[in-house]
Amino acid sequence: MRIGVIGGGQLGRMMAMAATPLGIHMAFLDPNKGACAGDVGLLVEGAYDDHYEIRELIKHSDRITFEFENVPPETVAFIADQVPVYPSALALETARDRWLEKNLFQRLDIATAPVADIGSQDDLDRAVERIGLPAVLKTRTMGYDGKGQKILRTTDDAAGAFEELGSVPMILEGFIDFDYEVSCIGVRSANGDLAFYPLTRNEHRNAILHRSEPVADHPLQATAETAVGQVMAALDYVGVLAFEFFVVGDRLLANEIAPRVHNSGHWTIEGSTCSQFENHIRAVADLPLGHTGRITPSVMYNLVGALPSREAVLAIPGTHWHDYRKDPRPGRKIGHITVTAATPAELEERCAQLDPLLCNDLG
Amino acid sequence: MRIGVIGGGQLGRMMAMAATPLGIHMAFLDPNKGACAGDVGLLVEGAYDDHYEIRELIKHSDRITFEFENVPPETVAFIADQVPVYPSALALETARDRWLEKNLFQRLDIATAPVADIGSQDDLDRAVERIGLPAVLKTRTMGYDGKGQKILRTTDDAAGAFEELGSVPMILEGFIDFDYEVSCIGVRSANGDLAFYPLTRNEHRNAILHRSEPVADHPLQATAETAVGQVMAALDYVGVLAFEFFVVGDRLLANEIAPRVHNSGHWTIEGSTCSQFENHIRAVADLPLGHTGRITPSVMYNLVGALPSREAVLAIPGTHWHDYRKDPRPGRKIGHITVTAATPAELEERCAQLDPLLCNDLG
């Protein structure tokens, strides 16, 4: 079995680390000839719409999967004509477009913030009236890590905001005064088997994920699993899907889905029996899904823009170093650290030792 | 940091899997152009005494380590002249020669079976008289997995046995009626820090390791750690060392050491905080050692000569598949499975499900 991946960054790299012991070969398409997944698989250098290089990738692939959702739909269609694609084109199309995504949530009766589709400044003005301020204006496609969005606090902020974000299709979302964010990572096999990891509590800095911690027995676990399962069934999904929610009191409000392995699931490498990467590969390869339970308390910290001292970090017991071997740039995720411990108290103590060593450059 | 390895088999492959997240590049020297470590690192194709190709490996290496102990001493000396070598030449020389090894144990007052150095049939006859029968005759060098040895039960077996095993230097060891075999895997850093994994109970079939299970709180753990620590200190050892012992009642008798990561430590990938592979890399790279405690009950099974159904194995919860991507041959180790579980009872149940699926061809 050979699996091809559109994208050759750290997510692909960690997929390959999980696939190798399973005896599965990985190949990657990436425009960057130094793409870091190339360390552990075959790298095909090419743009994501370069049909010649896509054909080259397909030559080395029995199935194709994705490392990111902003794949040109024409690319997905071109590939799907030749080789099975997981997740489905429908899943990618839905996840890359915030309006289609919110529409799906509404059809499935999954609670969200108030939301409106925006095609013009007029639409925006009307939506501001209906939803109220503050609210968040987001481009329908191509947004990530806080890019392609603007918080509107006053009608002045709203004036001209449609043009400011590029006069492209957008959505306006009512501002949610949420307690915190969680994500639920699920995996679905071709025959409809489902498995879910424990909810992960996420903390951002400068709109970039800073820290994720899986929560034992979260009271909203079952609610989240129901929503993730519904979405995966509706999209005829195969593979890992990450679903971000806002926690508001005892309720979950759906934020967004990512049709792929996700940063908030990196803790699963050491913290769970079968990691999100292995489970994604298992699903795509049509192998039985692995257990998703927590085996030990853990926390993941992103390394953004700069790496701390590896020696100092590894001197703390239970630290697991993940260097993606990417060139450091402010705001760029270049690694992560997972901390594990036998008890929550020990974990807290280790995190307290680690925290002052981190030297992220958020840009 | 770049680490070169003499040998490119599964041990090197698993070292590279541990080194990659640490941001460390691996290169391998192996005469086989399909050597399986080449999937996850740079493979230099060349014989172990080919100085041209060894120089090529050194070009890609800040330090050199070893995947097996039967490296020509000239190769070790040649490399050590150019780049640091871990473990030391002395460690390799001692471990590859059963007589030097036993001598070291005796110097350190580590109990062994009665043993004699054999250079001729006369030596053998005298040693049989002194030690008694049954006894085991072994070549001093190049023996592994039961090769290069003969059990002598009667004086008839002893007659001509020196010639039969090739008229090379040998040892004769008194036969030990042991209860079972354990191994203790230790790791030592350049500054003398030590860490030890829990004792692993090993079961062989046809002289090939079949199953290894780490034992929680084995009463002989401290005794074993003392011996391993003494040997590592005596050899100025850096890296992972495996020490096999016979358990006889409440005593340990030293069998042999392997100056490298070891098959009986494969369970540490999933069963310990920091695997033997990562700890070996950490030691060689002069990074702090990782924790060696058991995080979950586990058992490792070797896959020899043939792979069972991957689908069937992965359908059992807590199974971890390791395909080395080596061509199957009777008696050849081509993969392993580690089973983990939350409790010993659950582990036993999962092993009972796994056992009938195994289809080893021991040759």
XYZ file of C-alpha atoms in Angstrom:
726
model
C 0.000 0.000 0.000
C 1.255 3.448 -0.964
C -0.425 6.665 0.134
C 0.113 10.024 -1.545
C -0.403 13.292 0.306
C -1.164 16.703 -1.116
C 1.174 18.834 0.975
C 4.533 17.904 2.487
C 4.683 19.820 5.771
C 4.782 18.617 9.348
C 1.379 16.927 9.201
C 2.520 14.798 6.279
C 5.820 14.181 8.041
C 4.040 12.856 11.120
C 1.687 10.763 8.936
C 4.764 9.130 7.407
C 6.230 8.433 10.844
C 3.012 6.557 11.653
C 2.766 4.838 8.262
C 6.326 3.493 8.138
C 5.908 0.836 10.870
C 2.636 -0.194 9.213
C 4.674 -1.040 6.102
C 3.010 1.743 4.105
C 5.016 3.934 1.718
C 4.296 7.665 1.655
C 4.756 10.188 -1.144
C 4.140 13.935 -0.962
C 3.381 16.726 -3.425
C 4.728 20.086 -2.317
C 5.941 23.158 -4.213
C 8.841 23.512 -1.773
C 11.794 21.257 -2.565
C 12.846 21.377 1.101
C 9.385 20.333 2.361
C 9.979 18.606 5.677
C 7.944 15.462 4.920
C 10.632 14.647 2.354
C 12.839 13.392 5.210
C 10.567 10.375 5.661
C 8.943 9.789 2.288
C 9.199 10.462 -1.423
C 8.837 14.156 -2.250
C 7.407 15.199 -5.614
C 8.141 18.871 -6.137
C 5.267 20.665 -7.828
C 2.499 23.217 -7.465
C -0.890 22.019 -6.233
C -2.407 22.651 -9.662
C 0.449 21.183 -11.684
C -1.230 18.221 -13.371
C 2.063 16.824 -14.601
C 3.505 16.577 -11.093
C 0.167 15.423 -9.664
C 0.318 12.540 -12.141
C 3.831 11.825 -10.876
C 2.482 11.657 -7.304
C -0.339 9.350 -8.393
C 2.219 6.977 -9.973
C 3.525 6.384 -6.431
C 0.119 6.264 -4.722
C -2.694 3.762 -4.361
C -4.745 6.393 -2.510
C -4.455 10.131 -2.038
C -5.089 12.154 1.093
C -4.544 15.746 2.165
C -2.541 17.685 4.653
C -4.549 20.894 4.309
C -8.017 21.841 3.141
C -7.247 24.699 0.758
C -6.613 22.403 -2.165
C -7.912 23.714 -5.497
C -11.190 21.844 -6.205
C -9.959 21.181 -9.764
C -6.971 19.350 -8.289
C -9.241 17.188 -6.152
C -11.471 16.393 -9.142
C -8.460 15.626 -11.338
C -7.060 13.206 -8.763
C -10.400 11.597 -7.901
C -10.802 10.625 -11.567
C -7.691 8.455 -11.298
C -7.310 7.150 -7.748
C -9.443 7.018 -4.575
C -9.345 10.256 -2.584
C -9.893 10.393 1.215
C -11.542 12.421 2.609
C -14.113 13.004 -0.124
C -14.169 16.004 -2.467
C -17.412 17.024 -0.741
C -15.639 17.121 2.649
C -12.818 19.276 1.309
C -15.224 21.589 -0.500
C -17.322 22.011 2.644
C -14.407 22.552 4.987
C -12.650 25.094 2.816
C -15.734 27.331 2.647
C -16.939 28.775 5.939
C -20.443 29.331 4.589
C -20.925 25.787 3.309
C -19.544 24.562 6.636
C -21.952 26.640 8.742
C -24.812 25.634 6.466
C -24.011 21.991 7.090
C -23.993 22.558 10.862
C -27.394 24.240 10.633
C -28.848 21.435 8.496
C -27.685 18.949 11.128
C -29.047 21.087 14.009
C -25.582 21.637 15.434
C -25.611 24.930 17.347
C -23.408 27.756 16.036
C -23.046 31.489 16.617
C -25.483 33.610 14.558
C -24.051 33.759 11.051
C -24.739 35.432 7.700
C -23.452 34.982 4.162
C -21.850 38.195 2.883
C -21.416 39.031 -0.796
C -21.230 42.824 -0.583
C -20.919 45.770 1.803
C -24.735 46.019 1.689
C -25.021 42.415 2.869
C -22.560 43.237 5.618
C -24.472 46.302 6.796
C -27.724 44.339 6.920
C -26.060 41.444 8.748
C -24.504 43.781 11.324
C -27.985 45.126 11.972
C -29.435 41.667 12.439
C -26.603 39.979 14.360
C -25.298 43.010 16.266
C -21.761 43.932 17.272
C -19.183 42.887 18.129
C -19.008 40.347 15.320
C -16.289 38.661 13.260
C -16.016 39.067 9.502
C -14.221 36.193 7.812
C -13.470 35.352 4.206
C -15.371 32.214 3.161
C -12.169 30.548 1.945
C -8.412 30.581 2.535
C -8.451 31.811 6.126
C -6.307 30.219 8.855
C -4.468 31.161 12.056
C -6.370 34.461 12.289
C -5.625 35.470 8.698
C -8.507 36.660 6.447
C -10.603 37.910 9.331
C -11.476 41.109 11.165
C -13.239 41.735 14.436
C -15.919 44.433 14.049
C -16.577 46.241 17.308
C -18.252 49.406 16.024
C -20.198 50.414 12.899
C -17.040 52.338 11.955
C -15.127 49.044 11.886
C -17.831 47.638 9.607
C -17.727 50.524 7.142
C -15.559 49.485 4.192
C -14.621 46.175 5.840
C -15.892 44.161 2.845
C -13.392 45.888 0.569
C -10.703 45.773 3.236
C -10.815 41.963 3.350
C -10.599 41.814 -0.442
C -14.221 42.021 -1.675
C -14.416 38.234 -1.751
C -17.285 36.082 -0.419
C -17.379 36.267 3.385
C -19.403 35.385 6.421
C -20.286 37.484 9.448
C -20.430 35.653 12.755
C -21.852 36.983 15.986
C -19.125 37.362 18.582
C -19.260 34.592 21.141
C -18.216 35.334 24.667
C -16.997 31.794 25.156
C -15.322 30.257 28.159
C -12.704 28.371 26.158
C -12.214 26.399 22.969
C -12.128 22.631 22.659
C -11.581 20.367 19.737
C -12.864 16.903 19.146
C -10.862 14.723 16.812
C -12.748 11.867 15.248
C -11.880 9.196 12.747
C -14.193 7.289 10.430
C -13.412 4.237 8.353
C -14.852 3.439 4.937
C -17.310 1.005 6.516
C -18.570 3.672 8.909
C -16.686 2.673 12.083
C -16.111 5.662 14.335
C -13.640 6.543 17.068
C -13.122 9.793 18.974
C -10.277 11.166 21.054
C -10.940 12.893 24.365
C -11.815 16.577 23.989
C -8.760 18.780 23.896
C -8.766 22.204 25.496
C -6.965 24.725 23.293
C -5.291 27.991 24.177
C -4.219 30.455 21.496
C -1.687 33.272 21.480
C -1.818 35.842 18.725
C -4.465 33.647 17.031
C -1.973 30.757 16.803
C -2.566 27.598 18.805
C -0.228 27.699 21.798
C -1.224 24.780 24.005
C -3.606 21.806 23.804
C -4.513 19.607 26.723
C -6.765 16.548 26.520
C -9.417 16.561 29.212
C -10.381 13.356 31.025
C -14.156 12.811 31.148
C -15.217 16.228 29.852
C -18.988 16.608 30.480
C -19.504 17.667 26.835
C -17.607 14.704 25.340
C -20.758 12.866 24.223
C -22.307 16.025 22.758
C -19.170 16.702 20.739
C -18.924 13.104 19.521
C -22.524 13.209 18.299
C -21.824 16.350 16.266
C -18.565 15.021 14.816
C -20.212 11.719 13.931
C -23.118 13.488 12.206
C -20.783 15.680 10.161
C -18.601 12.748 9.148
C -21.626 10.692 8.109
C -23.063 13.628 6.111
C -19.764 14.028 4.260
C -19.264 10.272 3.744
C -15.996 10.926 5.485
C -12.969 8.609 5.599
C -10.018 9.579 7.790
C -9.427 11.961 10.676
C -11.528 15.099 11.091
C -10.980 17.823 13.684
C -13.966 19.815 14.944
C -13.427 23.003 16.964
C -16.109 24.112 19.387
C -16.613 27.025 21.738
C -17.607 26.068 25.254
C -20.235 28.476 26.587
C -21.386 27.409 30.039
C -22.743 23.900 29.601
C -23.164 24.237 25.842
C -21.011 23.657 22.780
C -21.174 26.005 19.803
C -19.653 24.699 16.584
C -16.797 26.805 15.285
C -15.191 24.980 12.379
C -13.972 21.683 11.026
C -10.636 20.741 9.531
C -10.817 17.724 7.210
C -7.457 16.373 8.289
C -5.160 15.591 11.178
C -4.924 18.655 13.370
C -2.466 20.537 15.542
C -4.716 20.088 18.573
C -4.278 16.311 18.193
C -0.485 16.140 18.293
C -0.622 15.021 21.934
C -2.076 11.711 20.695
C 1.389 10.572 19.521
C 2.490 9.962 23.097
C -0.780 10.406 25.009
C -3.048 7.901 23.278
C -2.832 4.229 22.309
C -3.095 5.002 18.583
C -2.206 8.507 17.380
C -4.382 10.653 15.112
C -1.731 10.140 12.419
C -1.830 6.368 12.647
C -5.619 6.355 12.748
C -5.806 8.574 9.670
C -3.468 6.224 7.820
C -5.406 3.195 9.083
C -8.684 4.699 7.808
C -7.249 5.655 4.419
C -5.611 2.223 4.066
C -8.850 0.484 5.086
C -7.321 -1.046 8.211
C -9.190 -1.421 11.519
C -9.205 1.768 13.590
C -6.997 1.948 16.686
C -7.956 2.812 20.242
C -8.243 6.525 20.936
C -8.197 6.544 24.734
C -5.810 8.623 26.811
C -3.041 6.450 28.272
C -1.379 9.151 30.339
C -1.996 12.825 31.168
C -0.367 15.038 28.536
C -0.117 18.584 27.211
C 1.162 19.819 23.864
C 2.934 23.154 23.331
C 3.588 24.578 19.881
C 7.028 25.908 19.035
C 6.451 28.981 16.916
C 9.132 31.010 15.142
C 12.004 29.823 17.337
C 13.085 26.648 19.115
C 13.977 26.704 22.809
C 17.085 24.876 24.026
C 16.621 21.201 23.194
C 18.992 20.209 25.983
C 17.097 22.215 28.599
C 13.703 20.898 27.469
C 14.812 17.260 27.353
C 16.282 17.576 30.846
C 12.683 17.846 32.104
C 11.292 14.317 32.550
C 8.450 13.297 30.245
C 9.177 15.839 27.497
C 8.889 14.713 23.889
C 10.616 16.886 21.310
C 9.230 17.285 17.792
C 11.428 19.327 15.475
C 9.794 19.662 12.046
C 13.130 20.785 10.553
C 11.550 23.880 9.037
C 13.398 27.193 8.754
C 12.368 29.418 11.680
C 10.260 32.431 10.730
C 8.185 34.614 13.066
C 4.708 33.114 13.376
C 5.687 29.808 11.745
C 5.015 26.520 13.518
C 8.376 24.765 13.473
C 7.923 22.134 16.155
C 6.028 21.050 19.213
C 6.695 19.538 22.603
C 4.425 17.059 24.326
C 4.771 16.619 28.061
C 3.519 13.414 29.658
C 3.358 12.442 33.319
C 1.896 9.765 35.549
C -0.488 12.136 37.356
C -2.089 15.538 36.718
C -0.032 17.045 39.549
C 3.220 15.769 38.067
C 2.147 17.081 34.670
C 1.485 20.524 36.107
C 4.896 20.559 37.749
C 6.649 19.589 34.510
C 4.715 22.216 32.548
C 5.757 24.820 35.107
C 9.391 23.860 34.454
C 8.898 23.984 30.698
C 6.976 27.224 30.435
C 9.871 29.655 31.107
C 12.020 27.879 28.487
C 9.628 28.569 25.611
C 10.738 31.447 23.386
C 8.051 31.592 20.701
C 8.269 34.386 18.156
C 4.633 34.934 17.175
C 5.493 37.611 14.607
C 23.577 16.841 14.502
C 23.999 13.887 12.128
C 24.546 10.329 13.303
C 25.945 7.568 11.133
C 25.207 3.915 11.810
C 27.217 0.875 10.798
C 24.405 -1.399 9.614
C 21.079 -0.464 8.043
C 18.633 -3.070 9.315
C 15.600 -2.758 11.545
C 17.561 -1.507 14.551
C 18.916 1.391 12.513
C 15.473 1.956 11.036
C 13.940 2.286 14.495
C 16.815 4.535 15.633
C 15.986 6.843 12.732
C 12.298 6.868 13.664
C 13.356 8.100 17.110
C 15.990 10.537 15.803
C 13.770 12.289 13.252
C 11.550 14.149 15.762
C 14.703 15.147 17.649
C 15.841 16.948 14.493
C 18.735 14.533 14.008
C 19.697 13.222 10.556
C 20.628 9.578 10.199
C 22.875 7.854 7.659
C 23.564 4.137 7.353
C 26.297 1.954 5.910
C 25.038 -1.390 4.663
C 26.185 -3.735 1.911
C 22.559 -4.331 0.902
C 21.132 -1.623 -1.346
C 17.614 -2.488 -0.154
C 18.565 -2.193 3.551
C 15.387 -1.250 5.381
C 16.815 1.718 7.305
C 17.134 3.436 3.936
C 13.403 4.235 4.085
C 14.028 6.762 6.852
C 17.598 7.937 6.379
C 20.467 8.197 3.929
C 21.796 4.800 2.865
C 25.433 4.424 1.846
C 25.861 1.106 0.084
C 29.134 -0.553 0.986
C 30.822 -3.438 2.779
C 31.741 -2.988 6.434
C 35.421 -2.970 5.550
C 35.146 -0.732 2.497
C 37.121 2.335 3.583
C 35.952 4.379 0.608
C 32.278 3.939 1.515
C 33.005 4.314 5.233
C 34.527 7.703 4.407
C 31.337 8.508 2.515
C 29.294 7.665 5.631
C 31.571 9.806 7.792
C 30.982 12.766 5.462
C 27.342 12.654 6.557
C 28.011 11.944 10.244
C 29.101 13.937 13.274
C 29.203 10.717 15.297
C 29.109 7.040 14.441
C 27.265 4.270 16.221
C 26.532 0.612 15.545
C 23.604 -1.611 14.896
C 25.453 -4.861 15.540
C 28.571 -5.919 17.388
C 30.341 -8.001 14.757
C 32.014 -5.003 13.163
C 35.589 -5.636 12.013
C 37.874 -4.063 14.656
C 39.877 -2.426 11.837
C 36.695 -0.648 10.739
C 36.098 0.652 14.244
C 39.699 1.866 14.518
C 39.547 3.485 11.080
C 36.371 5.386 11.990
C 37.490 6.331 15.499
C 40.501 8.086 13.989
C 38.164 10.483 12.195
C 34.974 10.941 14.199
C 33.718 10.046 17.711
C 32.495 6.468 17.970
C 29.825 5.371 20.517
C 29.959 2.910 22.125
C 33.731 2.678 22.471
C 35.989 0.354 20.487
C 36.693 -1.433 23.793
C 32.969 -2.123 24.279
C 32.611 -3.541 20.774
C 35.748 -5.625 21.101
C 34.578 -7.026 24.440
C 31.045 -7.763 23.346
C 32.020 -9.483 20.118
C 34.264 -11.959 21.936
C 32.572 -14.283 24.411
C 35.797 -14.921 26.282
C 36.672 -11.242 26.797
C 33.071 -10.723 27.858
C 33.096 -13.502 30.456
C 36.485 -12.330 31.670
C 35.065 -8.872 32.262
C 32.135 -10.323 34.230
C 34.565 -12.291 36.380
C 36.778 -9.253 37.006
C 33.683 -7.346 38.161
C 32.496 -10.241 40.352
C 29.359 -10.702 38.281
C 28.272 -14.331 38.586
C 28.322 -16.486 35.457
C 28.121 -20.167 34.615
C 31.467 -22.007 34.907
C 33.409 -21.146 31.775
C 36.684 -22.013 30.023
C 38.632 -20.574 27.119
C 39.112 -23.206 24.394
C 41.869 -23.073 21.782
C 42.074 -26.765 20.873
C 40.349 -30.139 21.274
C 42.752 -30.783 24.180
C 41.553 -27.625 25.913
C 37.996 -28.790 25.327
C 38.583 -32.239 26.779
C 40.199 -30.756 29.894
C 37.398 -28.216 30.285
C 34.727 -30.920 29.948
C 36.453 -32.762 32.772
C 36.512 -29.682 34.972
C 33.077 -28.218 34.204
C 31.186 -31.432 33.529
C 28.379 -32.161 31.078
C 26.033 -31.057 29.766
C 27.835 -27.902 28.616
C 27.631 -25.500 25.703
C 30.481 -24.957 23.286
C 30.383 -21.559 21.561
C 32.675 -19.798 19.141
C 34.247 -16.742 20.782
C 33.093 -14.465 17.958
C 30.368 -14.223 15.313
C 27.689 -16.260 17.061
C 24.072 -15.117 17.287
C 20.552 -16.580 17.409
C 21.919 -20.006 18.290
C 24.435 -20.063 15.446
C 28.079 -20.999 16.179
C 27.235 -23.145 19.170
C 26.703 -26.768 20.138
C 25.255 -28.381 23.228
C 27.485 -31.180 24.502
C 25.531 -33.791 26.449
C 27.949 -36.734 26.315
C 31.693 -37.193 25.870
C 30.827 -38.461 22.382
C 29.316 -35.028 21.596
C 32.558 -33.438 22.795
C 34.807 -35.628 20.648
C 35.710 -33.676 17.512
C 33.454 -30.757 18.460
C 36.317 -28.262 18.244
C 36.828 -29.094 14.597
C 33.098 -29.316 13.992
C 32.596 -25.673 15.020
C 35.438 -24.590 12.754
C 38.624 -24.912 14.870
C 38.320 -21.250 15.863
C 38.722 -19.840 19.394
C 35.798 -20.948 21.569
C 34.504 -21.067 25.096
C 32.884 -23.902 26.983
C 30.132 -22.944 29.388
C 28.587 -25.172 32.008
C 24.946 -25.866 31.233
C 22.662 -23.807 33.425
C 19.332 -25.255 34.409
C 17.782 -21.799 34.549
C 14.187 -20.844 35.285
C 13.973 -18.261 32.528
C 15.986 -15.533 30.809
C 15.703 -11.823 31.464
C 17.413 -8.867 29.910
C 18.204 -5.545 31.431
C 18.600 -2.654 29.043
C 20.613 0.250 30.338
C 21.744 3.522 28.871
C 24.726 5.643 29.841
C 25.549 9.171 28.769
C 29.007 10.589 28.184
C 28.945 12.260 31.601
C 28.106 8.951 33.303
C 24.362 9.395 33.846
C 22.604 6.045 33.950
C 19.066 4.839 33.321
C 17.649 1.313 33.224
C 14.477 -0.172 31.812
C 12.460 -2.693 33.797
C 13.721 -6.257 33.389
C 12.234 -8.001 30.397
C 11.391 -11.675 30.510
C 12.357 -13.372 27.243
C 11.057 -16.538 25.632
C 12.828 -18.141 22.682
C 11.668 -20.554 20.011
C 14.248 -22.383 17.953
C 16.904 -20.183 19.613
C 15.241 -17.050 18.190
C 13.625 -14.546 20.546
C 9.869 -15.086 20.357
C 8.365 -12.922 23.076
C 9.579 -10.286 25.550
C 7.553 -8.967 28.449
C 8.692 -6.238 30.843
C 8.149 -7.217 34.458
C 6.897 -4.687 36.993
C 9.002 -4.626 40.181
C 11.078 -7.742 39.479
C 12.891 -8.698 42.721
C 16.208 -8.906 40.823
C 15.896 -5.471 39.183
C 18.439 -3.809 41.476
C 20.913 -6.691 41.142
C 20.708 -6.473 37.362
C 21.091 -2.692 37.337
C 24.224 -2.927 39.460
C 25.811 -5.381 37.017
C 24.830 -3.365 33.935
C 26.111 -0.160 35.507
C 29.450 -1.812 36.436
C 29.927 -3.160 32.912
C 29.065 0.181 31.311
C 31.443 2.041 33.600
C 34.242 -0.473 32.924
C 33.791 -0.032 29.186
C 33.440 3.781 29.378
C 30.181 3.107 27.622
C 27.991 5.675 25.841
C 24.605 4.553 24.504
C 22.255 1.642 25.101
C 23.569 -1.725 26.253
C 21.526 -4.895 26.631
C 22.551 -7.472 29.233
C 21.026 -10.959 29.196
C 20.855 -12.927 32.413
C 19.659 -16.351 33.447
C 17.351 -16.388 36.443
C 18.170 -19.339 38.699
C 16.016 -19.262 41.823
C 16.715 -15.946 43.471
C 20.013 -15.427 41.594
C 21.049 -13.895 38.313
C 23.793 -15.461 36.207
C 25.262 -13.236 33.511
C 24.853 -14.628 30.004
C 25.969 -11.983 27.530
C 25.888 -8.336 26.594
C 24.947 -6.679 23.324
C 26.541 -3.246 22.885
C 23.485 -1.807 21.148
C 19.738 -1.466 21.148
C 18.243 -4.913 21.464
C 15.297 -6.960 20.307
C 14.181 -7.508 23.899
C 13.748 -3.726 24.242
C 11.373 -3.142 21.331
C 8.444 -2.955 23.766
C 9.886 0.371 25.002
C 8.601 2.156 21.878
C 5.045 2.030 23.180
C 5.545 0.752 26.713
C 7.972 3.310 28.130
C 8.172 7.100 28.301
C 11.357 7.210 26.222
C 12.187 4.231 23.995
C 15.558 2.458 23.928
C 16.039 3.889 20.435
C 15.460 7.470 21.541
C 17.657 7.001 24.599
C 20.468 5.571 22.478
C 20.240 8.564 20.155
C 20.051 10.949 23.117
C 23.200 9.415 24.633
C 25.138 9.472 21.359
C 24.019 13.070 20.690
C 24.938 14.103 24.240
C 21.363 15.012 25.157
C 19.823 14.355 28.592
C 18.566 10.785 29.001
C 14.831 10.151 28.964
C 12.700 8.340 31.516
C 12.775 4.573 31.242
C 9.747 3.649 33.345
C 6.931 1.425 32.131
C 3.848 3.509 31.285
C 1.546 0.617 30.492
C 1.704 -3.192 30.575
C 3.075 -4.507 27.278
C 4.400 -7.573 25.489
C 6.428 -7.819 22.299
C 6.192 -10.695 19.800
C 8.698 -11.156 16.994
C 7.463 -11.833 13.491
C 9.870 -14.359 12.024
C 9.899 -15.561 8.424
C 6.299 -14.600 7.669
C 3.859 -11.830 8.573
C 0.417 -12.657 9.939
C -2.643 -10.806 8.602
C -2.139 -7.129 9.379
C -5.900 -6.556 9.312
C -6.578 -9.337 11.801
C -3.812 -8.204 14.166
C -4.837 -4.539 14.100
C -8.435 -5.497 14.832
C -7.232 -6.498 18.319
C -7.184 -3.386 20.520
C -3.778 -2.166 21.684
C -1.740 -3.891 18.963
C 1.150 -1.962 17.420
C 2.426 -3.225 14.089
C 6.082 -2.947 13.101
C 6.846 -4.108 9.573
C 10.567 -3.809 8.848
C 9.891 -4.142 5.113
C 12.399 -6.949 4.761
C 11.928 -9.842 2.364
C 10.515 -12.807 4.285
C 12.890 -15.762 4.693
C 12.554 -18.655 7.137
C 14.212 -17.701 10.430
C 14.528 -14.014 9.509
C 13.115 -11.352 11.827
C 10.924 -9.231 9.566
C 8.764 -7.386 12.056
C 7.329 -7.312 15.535
C 4.074 -6.581 17.292
C 3.781 -4.879 20.640
C 0.565 -5.309 22.578
C -0.343 -2.740 25.234
C -3.255 -2.706 27.652
C -4.471 -0.836 30.707
C -4.181 -3.838 33.040
C -2.296 -7.158 33.140
C -5.596 -9.040 32.751
C -6.521 -7.062 29.651
C -3.029 -7.651 28.270
C -3.348 -11.381 28.786
C -6.703 -11.393 27.003
C -5.295 -9.478 24.030
C -2.274 -11.773 23.820
C -4.606 -14.767 23.811
C -6.393 -13.251 20.809
C -3.106 -12.534 19.058
C -1.365 -15.829 19.649
C -3.324 -17.975 17.156
C -2.759 -15.383 14.400
C 1.033 -15.647 14.505
C 2.487 -17.752 11.705
C 6.237 -17.570 12.278
C 8.459 -19.643 10.010
C 11.479 -20.360 12.178
C 13.327 -22.238 9.428
